């Protein structure tokens, strides 16, 4: 798009000066498209559990369902309503992070302390799957990032690692100080891994490697998008390395001196 504005002097019909404003609208258009896709995705993701809840509730109300089937349907309704509530939480969380009003809180957090706290949240699941957890973080590794953010990053990585690692295997959480003022956090599991073609996309909203595999473990597809958002907000980076023996998710966050 080209806008021209002329500055005229006297009767001279030719402008002495022309101001040309060139604006690249491809970025704007891409942003608009992303927004549209997001709304479409959100609607679709919300509609799926709602449709399931309505359908099973209506079947139950119609009667003529034996006790065992009734229990089964009720458990689906319960599961789907939990899923719905996780989705709503994640969507609100992400939009809060994206709104410019949310000021980045640059507190101080000890990475090891946060990791231990996060692991406590998953105690039951860790015991159920008989997972061994290794924490390899120096005591004095402190980040210039508010605890809540560090916790959100670790919760999402650790939650996935526990979900996907095979029973009776090990997950490792490590923290390494880098020379550039950032610490590198790595969470490694011994699960099925992520196919190469999907690795670049796992941080996208609502992206799931395999819909069917995902449904069993009840995720929302938003966890990693939230991690990426937080980390990039602090000028850090996220990434994944994976093969068929397991996956390593990493993130860098600024250290505190
Ligand atoms: P979800 O809430 O579905 O787990 P995420 O954004 O956390 O959403 O993850 C996106 C997708 O990436 C998951 O649905 C899963 O397919 C894949 N994924 C994430 N972490 C792992 C992992 N540790 N091992 C294998 N696949 C993973």
Tab-separated table of N, CA and C in Angstrom, residues 91-202:
chain	number	residue	atom	x	y	z
A	91	UNK	N	-6.661	-21.596	28.557
A	91	UNK	CA	-6.961	-20.509	27.613
A	91	UNK	C	-6.890	-19.159	28.335
A	92	UNK	N	-7.463	-19.110	29.541
A	92	UNK	CA	-7.423	-17.852	30.304
A	92	UNK	C	-5.992	-17.489	30.658
A	93	UNK	N	-5.245	-18.512	31.046
A	93	UNK	CA	-3.849	-18.310	31.410
A	93	UNK	C	-3.048	-17.721	30.252
A	94	UNK	N	-3.225	-18.321	29.104
A	94	UNK	CA	-2.497	-17.866	27.918
A	94	UNK	C	-2.908	-16.453	27.525
A	95	UNK	N	-4.202	-16.169	27.598
A	95	UNK	CA	-4.614	-14.837	27.164
A	95	UNK	C	-4.172	-13.786	28.178
A	96	UNK	N	-4.072	-14.192	29.461
A	96	UNK	CA	-3.550	-13.278	30.468
A	96	UNK	C	-2.078	-12.960	30.173
A	97	UNK	N	-1.329	-14.007	29.822
A	97	UNK	CA	0.092	-13.817	29.499
A	97	UNK	C	0.271	-12.931	28.282
A	98	UNK	N	-0.671	-13.054	27.342
A	98	UNK	CA	-0.538	-12.311	26.098
A	98	UNK	C	-0.950	-10.859	26.216
A	99	UNK	N	-1.813	-10.577	27.187
A	99	UNK	CA	-2.289	-9.195	27.291
A	99	UNK	C	-1.150	-8.322	27.802
A	100	UNK	N	-1.009	-7.157	27.222
A	100	UNK	CA	0.144	-6.324	27.547
A	100	UNK	C	0.075	-5.789	28.976
A	101	UNK	N	-1.146	-5.842	29.576
A	101	UNK	CA	-1.260	-5.343	30.951
A	101	UNK	C	-0.469	-6.210	31.934
A	102	UNK	N	-0.364	-7.495	31.589
A	102	UNK	CA	0.362	-8.403	32.482
A	102	UNK	C	1.838	-8.042	32.492
A	103	UNK	N	2.259	-7.387	33.557
A	103	UNK	CA	3.661	-6.981	33.634
A	103	UNK	C	4.516	-8.177	34.054
A	104	UNK	N	5.641	-8.341	33.395
A	104	UNK	CA	6.505	-9.460	33.730
A	104	UNK	C	7.104	-9.284	35.116
A	105	UNK	N	6.879	-10.261	35.965
A	105	UNK	CA	7.360	-10.139	37.335
A	105	UNK	C	8.769	-10.721	37.426
A	106	UNK	N	9.727	-9.847	37.716
A	106	UNK	CA	11.107	-10.324	37.735
A	106	UNK	C	11.589	-10.573	39.156
A	107	UNK	N	11.043	-11.571	39.795
A	107	UNK	CA	11.446	-11.880	41.163
A	107	UNK	C	12.747	-12.643	41.193
A	108	UNK	N	12.949	-13.354	42.291
A	108	UNK	CA	14.132	-14.208	42.399
A	108	UNK	C	13.638	-15.595	42.760
A	109	UNK	N	14.135	-16.609	42.084
A	109	UNK	CA	13.739	-17.950	42.494
A	109	UNK	C	14.896	-18.914	42.423
A	110	UNK	N	14.929	-19.769	43.420
A	110	UNK	CA	15.945	-20.815	43.447
A	110	UNK	C	15.399	-21.999	42.651
A	111	UNK	N	16.075	-22.339	41.568
A	111	UNK	CA	15.535	-23.349	40.645
A	111	UNK	C	15.303	-24.701	41.322
A	112	UNK	N	16.249	-25.091	42.167
A	112	UNK	CA	16.132	-26.390	42.824
A	112	UNK	C	14.893	-26.442	43.729
A	113	UNK	N	14.676	-25.364	44.492
A	113	UNK	CA	13.505	-25.312	45.384
A	113	UNK	C	12.210	-25.428	44.584
A	114	UNK	N	12.146	-24.711	43.460
A	114	UNK	CA	10.921	-24.760	42.656
A	114	UNK	C	10.720	-26.176	42.092
A	115	UNK	N	11.816	-26.790	41.640
A	115	UNK	CA	11.710	-28.143	41.079
A	115	UNK	C	11.178	-29.125	42.125
A	116	UNK	N	11.679	-29.024	43.349
A	116	UNK	CA	11.231	-29.935	44.422
A	116	UNK	C	9.742	-29.704	44.700
A	117	UNK	N	9.335	-28.433	44.716
A	117	UNK	CA	7.930	-28.115	44.974
A	117	UNK	C	7.046	-28.724	43.883
A	118	UNK	N	7.480	-28.564	42.635
A	118	UNK	CA	6.705	-29.086	41.503
A	118	UNK	C	6.608	-30.614	41.583
A	119	UNK	N	7.722	-31.256	41.938
A	119	UNK	CA	7.703	-32.721	42.029
A	119	UNK	C	6.715	-33.193	43.094
A	120	UNK	N	6.606	-32.422	44.189
A	120	UNK	CA	5.650	-32.794	45.235
A	120	UNK	C	4.220	-32.819	44.711
A	121	UNK	N	3.926	-31.894	43.773
A	121	UNK	CA	2.566	-31.848	43.201
A	121	UNK	C	2.233	-33.146	42.467
A	122	UNK	N	3.277	-33.796	41.948
A	122	UNK	CA	3.039	-34.989	41.121
A	122	UNK	C	3.358	-36.290	41.848
A	123	UNK	N	3.493	-36.194	43.179
A	123	UNK	CA	3.873	-37.353	43.993
A	123	UNK	C	3.082	-38.623	43.671
A	124	UNK	N	1.756	-38.482	43.633
A	124	UNK	CA	0.902	-39.663	43.409
A	124	UNK	C	1.199	-40.319	42.073
A	125	UNK	N	1.262	-39.503	41.040
A	125	UNK	CA	1.495	-40.052	39.695
A	125	UNK	C	2.871	-40.709	39.604
A	126	UNK	N	3.858	-40.071	40.245
A	126	UNK	CA	5.224	-40.611	40.212
A	126	UNK	C	5.253	-41.986	40.889
A	127	UNK	N	4.544	-42.088	42.032
A	127	UNK	CA	4.510	-43.373	42.744
A	127	UNK	C	3.745	-44.422	41.954
A	128	UNK	N	2.593	-43.996	41.391
A	128	UNK	CA	1.769	-44.949	40.627
A	128	UNK	C	2.551	-45.598	39.492
A	129	UNK	N	3.316	-44.769	38.761
A	129	UNK	CA	4.050	-45.307	37.610
A	129	UNK	C	5.439	-45.817	37.985
A	130	UNK	N	5.732	-45.746	39.293
A	130	UNK	CA	7.038	-46.173	39.808
A	130	UNK	C	8.188	-45.520	39.041
A	131	UNK	N	8.073	-44.202	38.915
A	131	UNK	CA	9.094	-43.438	38.184
A	131	UNK	C	10.202	-43.028	39.156
A	132	UNK	N	11.429	-43.109	38.687
A	132	UNK	CA	12.545	-42.605	39.489
A	132	UNK	C	12.843	-41.193	38.994
A	133	UNK	N	12.967	-40.251	39.925
A	133	UNK	CA	13.236	-38.863	39.507
A	133	UNK	C	14.635	-38.448	39.935
A	134	UNK	N	15.396	-37.916	39.017
A	134	UNK	CA	16.725	-37.412	39.354
A	134	UNK	C	16.701	-35.888	39.206
A	135	UNK	N	17.100	-35.196	40.269
A	135	UNK	CA	17.187	-33.732	40.194
A	135	UNK	C	18.657	-33.350	40.240
A	136	UNK	N	19.118	-32.718	39.181
A	136	UNK	CA	20.533	-32.384	39.095
A	136	UNK	C	20.666	-30.868	38.878
A	137	UNK	N	20.481	-30.136	39.961
A	137	UNK	CA	20.498	-28.664	39.885
A	137	UNK	C	21.387	-28.127	41.012
A	138	UNK	N	22.353	-27.262	40.710
A	138	UNK	CA	23.178	-26.704	41.786
A	138	UNK	C	22.322	-25.932	42.790
A	139	UNK	N	22.689	-26.044	44.074
A	139	UNK	CA	21.927	-25.375	45.149
A	139	UNK	C	21.809	-23.876	44.932
A	140	UNK	N	22.859	-23.293	44.360
A	140	UNK	CA	22.910	-21.826	44.301
A	140	UNK	C	22.469	-21.275	42.931
A	141	UNK	N	21.706	-22.088	42.192
A	141	UNK	CA	21.254	-21.573	40.886
A	141	UNK	C	19.975	-20.745	41.083
A	142	UNK	N	20.113	-19.424	41.005
A	142	UNK	CA	18.926	-18.577	41.172
A	142	UNK	C	18.601	-17.853	39.869
A	143	UNK	N	17.306	-17.737	39.624
A	143	UNK	CA	16.844	-17.109	38.389
A	143	UNK	C	16.268	-15.732	38.684
A	144	UNK	N	16.406	-14.834	37.720
A	144	UNK	CA	15.843	-13.491	37.873
A	144	UNK	C	14.419	-13.480	37.321
A	145	UNK	N	13.643	-14.436	37.790
A	145	UNK	CA	12.287	-14.632	37.271
A	145	UNK	C	11.385	-14.986	38.457
A	146	UNK	N	10.196	-14.451	38.470
A	146	UNK	CA	9.267	-14.751	39.550
A	146	UNK	C	8.976	-16.261	39.648
A	147	UNK	N	8.853	-16.742	40.900
A	147	UNK	CA	8.630	-18.186	41.145
A	147	UNK	C	7.451	-18.746	40.365
A	148	UNK	N	6.378	-17.977	40.278
A	148	UNK	CA	5.167	-18.478	39.603
A	148	UNK	C	5.452	-18.871	38.159
A	149	UNK	N	6.269	-18.060	37.490
A	149	UNK	CA	6.583	-18.361	36.091
A	149	UNK	C	7.456	-19.609	35.983
A	150	UNK	N	8.484	-19.668	36.846
A	150	UNK	CA	9.384	-20.830	36.808
A	150	UNK	C	8.564	-22.095	37.091
A	151	UNK	N	7.634	-21.963	38.032
A	151	UNK	CA	6.795	-23.110	38.385
A	151	UNK	C	5.939	-23.546	37.193
A	152	UNK	N	5.374	-22.571	36.492
A	152	UNK	CA	4.538	-22.922	35.326
A	152	UNK	C	5.335	-23.638	34.249
A	153	UNK	N	6.565	-23.174	34.034
A	153	UNK	CA	7.422	-23.818	33.032
A	153	UNK	C	7.688	-25.261	33.449
A	154	UNK	N	8.108	-25.426	34.709
A	154	UNK	CA	8.449	-26.780	35.161
A	154	UNK	C	7.223	-27.686	35.238
A	155	UNK	N	6.106	-27.145	35.699
A	155	UNK	CA	4.889	-27.966	35.801
A	155	UNK	C	4.560	-28.556	34.426
A	156	UNK	N	4.609	-27.745	33.408
A	156	UNK	CA	4.240	-28.241	32.076
A	156	UNK	C	5.229	-29.269	31.544
A	157	UNK	N	6.514	-29.000	31.694
A	157	UNK	CA	7.524	-29.965	31.226
A	157	UNK	C	7.445	-31.275	32.028
A	158	UNK	N	7.371	-31.119	33.357
A	158	UNK	CA	7.389	-32.312	34.215
A	158	UNK	C	6.099	-33.121	34.042
A	159	UNK	N	4.977	-32.425	33.928
A	159	UNK	CA	3.690	-33.105	33.720
A	159	UNK	C	3.766	-33.974	32.460
A	160	UNK	N	4.274	-33.418	31.376
A	160	UNK	CA	4.411	-34.192	30.133
A	160	UNK	C	5.381	-35.359	30.309
A	161	UNK	N	6.511	-35.085	30.962
A	161	UNK	CA	7.510	-36.150	31.139
A	161	UNK	C	6.892	-37.318	31.904
A	162	UNK	N	6.136	-37.010	32.955
A	162	UNK	CA	5.512	-38.075	33.752
A	162	UNK	C	4.431	-38.798	32.937
A	163	UNK	N	3.669	-38.014	32.163
A	163	UNK	CA	2.608	-38.608	31.336
A	163	UNK	C	3.180	-39.602	30.341
A	164	UNK	N	4.287	-39.212	29.696
A	164	UNK	CA	4.748	-40.000	28.554
A	164	UNK	C	5.844	-41.015	28.880
A	165	UNK	N	6.581	-40.804	29.973
A	165	UNK	CA	7.663	-41.759	30.242
A	165	UNK	C	7.039	-43.128	30.540
A	166	UNK	N	7.732	-44.187	30.161
A	166	UNK	CA	7.176	-45.514	30.423
A	166	UNK	C	7.275	-45.823	31.920
A	167	UNK	N	6.347	-46.655	32.427
A	167	UNK	CA	6.400	-47.009	33.850
A	167	UNK	C	7.774	-47.586	34.209
A	168	UNK	N	8.153	-47.348	35.448
A	168	UNK	CA	9.431	-47.856	35.983
A	168	UNK	C	10.654	-47.318	35.239
A	169	UNK	N	10.541	-46.127	34.668
A	169	UNK	CA	11.714	-45.522	34.038
A	169	UNK	C	12.113	-44.273	34.835
A	170	UNK	N	13.077	-43.558	34.310
A	170	UNK	CA	13.623	-42.399	35.028
A	170	UNK	C	13.269	-41.103	34.303
A	171	UNK	N	12.966	-40.052	35.055
A	171	UNK	CA	12.951	-38.724	34.442
A	171	UNK	C	14.005	-37.864	35.152
A	172	UNK	N	14.626	-36.984	34.406
A	172	UNK	CA	15.706	-36.172	34.977
A	172	UNK	C	15.392	-34.691	34.789
A	173	UNK	N	15.558	-33.940	35.867
A	173	UNK	CA	15.404	-32.476	35.757
A	173	UNK	C	16.768	-31.884	36.051
A	174	UNK	N	17.328	-31.177	35.086
A	174	UNK	CA	18.629	-30.595	35.385
A	174	UNK	C	18.659	-29.098	35.101
A	175	UNK	N	19.583	-28.446	35.740
A	175	UNK	CA	19.758	-27.000	35.572
A	175	UNK	C	21.242	-26.714	35.438
A	176	UNK	N	21.609	-25.982	34.408
A	176	UNK	CA	23.027	-25.703	34.164
A	176	UNK	C	23.212	-24.205	33.966
A	177	UNK	N	24.235	-23.664	34.628
A	177	UNK	CA	24.545	-22.239	34.438
A	177	UNK	C	25.312	-22.073	33.137
A	178	UNK	N	24.895	-21.134	32.322
A	178	UNK	CA	25.615	-20.881	31.065
A	178	UNK	C	26.427	-19.589	31.190
A	179	UNK	N	27.359	-19.417	30.269
A	179	UNK	CA	28.217	-18.230	30.313
A	179	UNK	C	27.484	-16.942	29.938
A	180	UNK	N	26.373	-17.073	29.225
A	180	UNK	CA	25.695	-15.875	28.716
A	180	UNK	C	24.680	-15.265	29.687
A	181	UNK	N	24.727	-15.691	30.957
A	181	UNK	CA	23.820	-15.120	31.944
A	181	UNK	C	22.485	-15.840	32.045
A	182	UNK	N	22.328	-16.857	31.229
A	182	UNK	CA	21.091	-17.634	31.282
A	182	UNK	C	21.372	-19.026	31.851
A	183	UNK	N	20.351	-19.597	32.496
A	183	UNK	CA	20.484	-20.990	32.945
A	183	UNK	C	19.677	-21.852	31.993
A	184	UNK	N	20.143	-23.076	31.790
A	184	UNK	CA	19.441	-23.987	30.909
A	184	UNK	C	18.767	-25.052	31.771
A	185	UNK	N	17.457	-25.145	31.599
A	185	UNK	CA	16.680	-26.132	32.349
A	185	UNK	C	16.333	-27.248	31.372
A	186	UNK	N	16.572	-28.496	31.776
A	186	UNK	CA	16.274	-29.605	30.869
A	186	UNK	C	15.467	-30.676	31.602
A	187	UNK	N	14.389	-31.138	30.966
A	187	UNK	CA	13.593	-32.227	31.540
A	187	UNK	C	13.594	-33.384	30.544
A	188	UNK	N	14.128	-34.523	31.009
A	188	UNK	CA	14.296	-35.670	30.111
A	188	UNK	C	13.427	-36.844	30.558
A	189	UNK	N	12.747	-37.462	29.614
A	189	UNK	CA	11.961	-38.662	29.959
A	189	UNK	C	12.379	-39.841	29.097
A	190	UNK	N	11.876	-41.004	29.454
A	190	UNK	CA	12.137	-42.220	28.679
A	190	UNK	C	10.825	-42.734	28.112
A	191	UNK	N	10.222	-41.916	27.286
A	191	UNK	CA	8.936	-42.274	26.677
A	191	UNK	C	9.098	-42.605	25.200
A	192	UNK	N	7.982	-42.587	24.451
A	192	UNK	CA	8.013	-42.997	23.047
A	192	UNK	C	8.665	-41.971	22.117
A	193	UNK	N	8.916	-40.754	22.638
A	193	UNK	CA	9.527	-39.732	21.794
A	193	UNK	C	8.507	-39.029	20.916
A	194	UNK	N	8.981	-38.036	20.180
A	194	UNK	CA	8.119	-37.239	19.301
A	194	UNK	C	8.699	-37.341	17.895
A	195	UNK	N	7.896	-37.736	16.900
A	195	UNK	CA	8.428	-37.872	15.540
A	195	UNK	C	9.085	-36.562	15.077
A	196	UNK	N	10.153	-36.700	14.322
A	196	UNK	CA	10.933	-35.555	13.845
A	196	UNK	C	10.035	-34.493	13.209
A	197	UNK	N	9.089	-34.896	12.390
A	197	UNK	CA	8.268	-33.931	11.649
A	197	UNK	C	7.382	-33.100	12.591
A	198	UNK	N	7.110	-33.620	13.787
A	198	UNK	CA	6.245	-32.894	14.716
A	198	UNK	C	7.015	-32.032	15.706
A	199	UNK	N	8.325	-32.289	15.810
A	199	UNK	CA	9.092	-31.603	16.868
A	199	UNK	C	9.035	-30.081	16.755
A	200	UNK	N	9.042	-29.586	15.526
A	200	UNK	CA	9.028	-28.136	15.348
A	200	UNK	C	7.665	-27.540	15.711
A	201	UNK	N	6.657	-28.380	15.789
A	201	UNK	CA	5.309	-27.842	15.975
A	201	UNK	C	4.751	-28.000	17.391
A	202	UNK	N	5.445	-28.749	18.262
A	202	UNK	CA	4.836	-29.043	19.569
A	202	UNK	C	4.580	-27.810	20.429
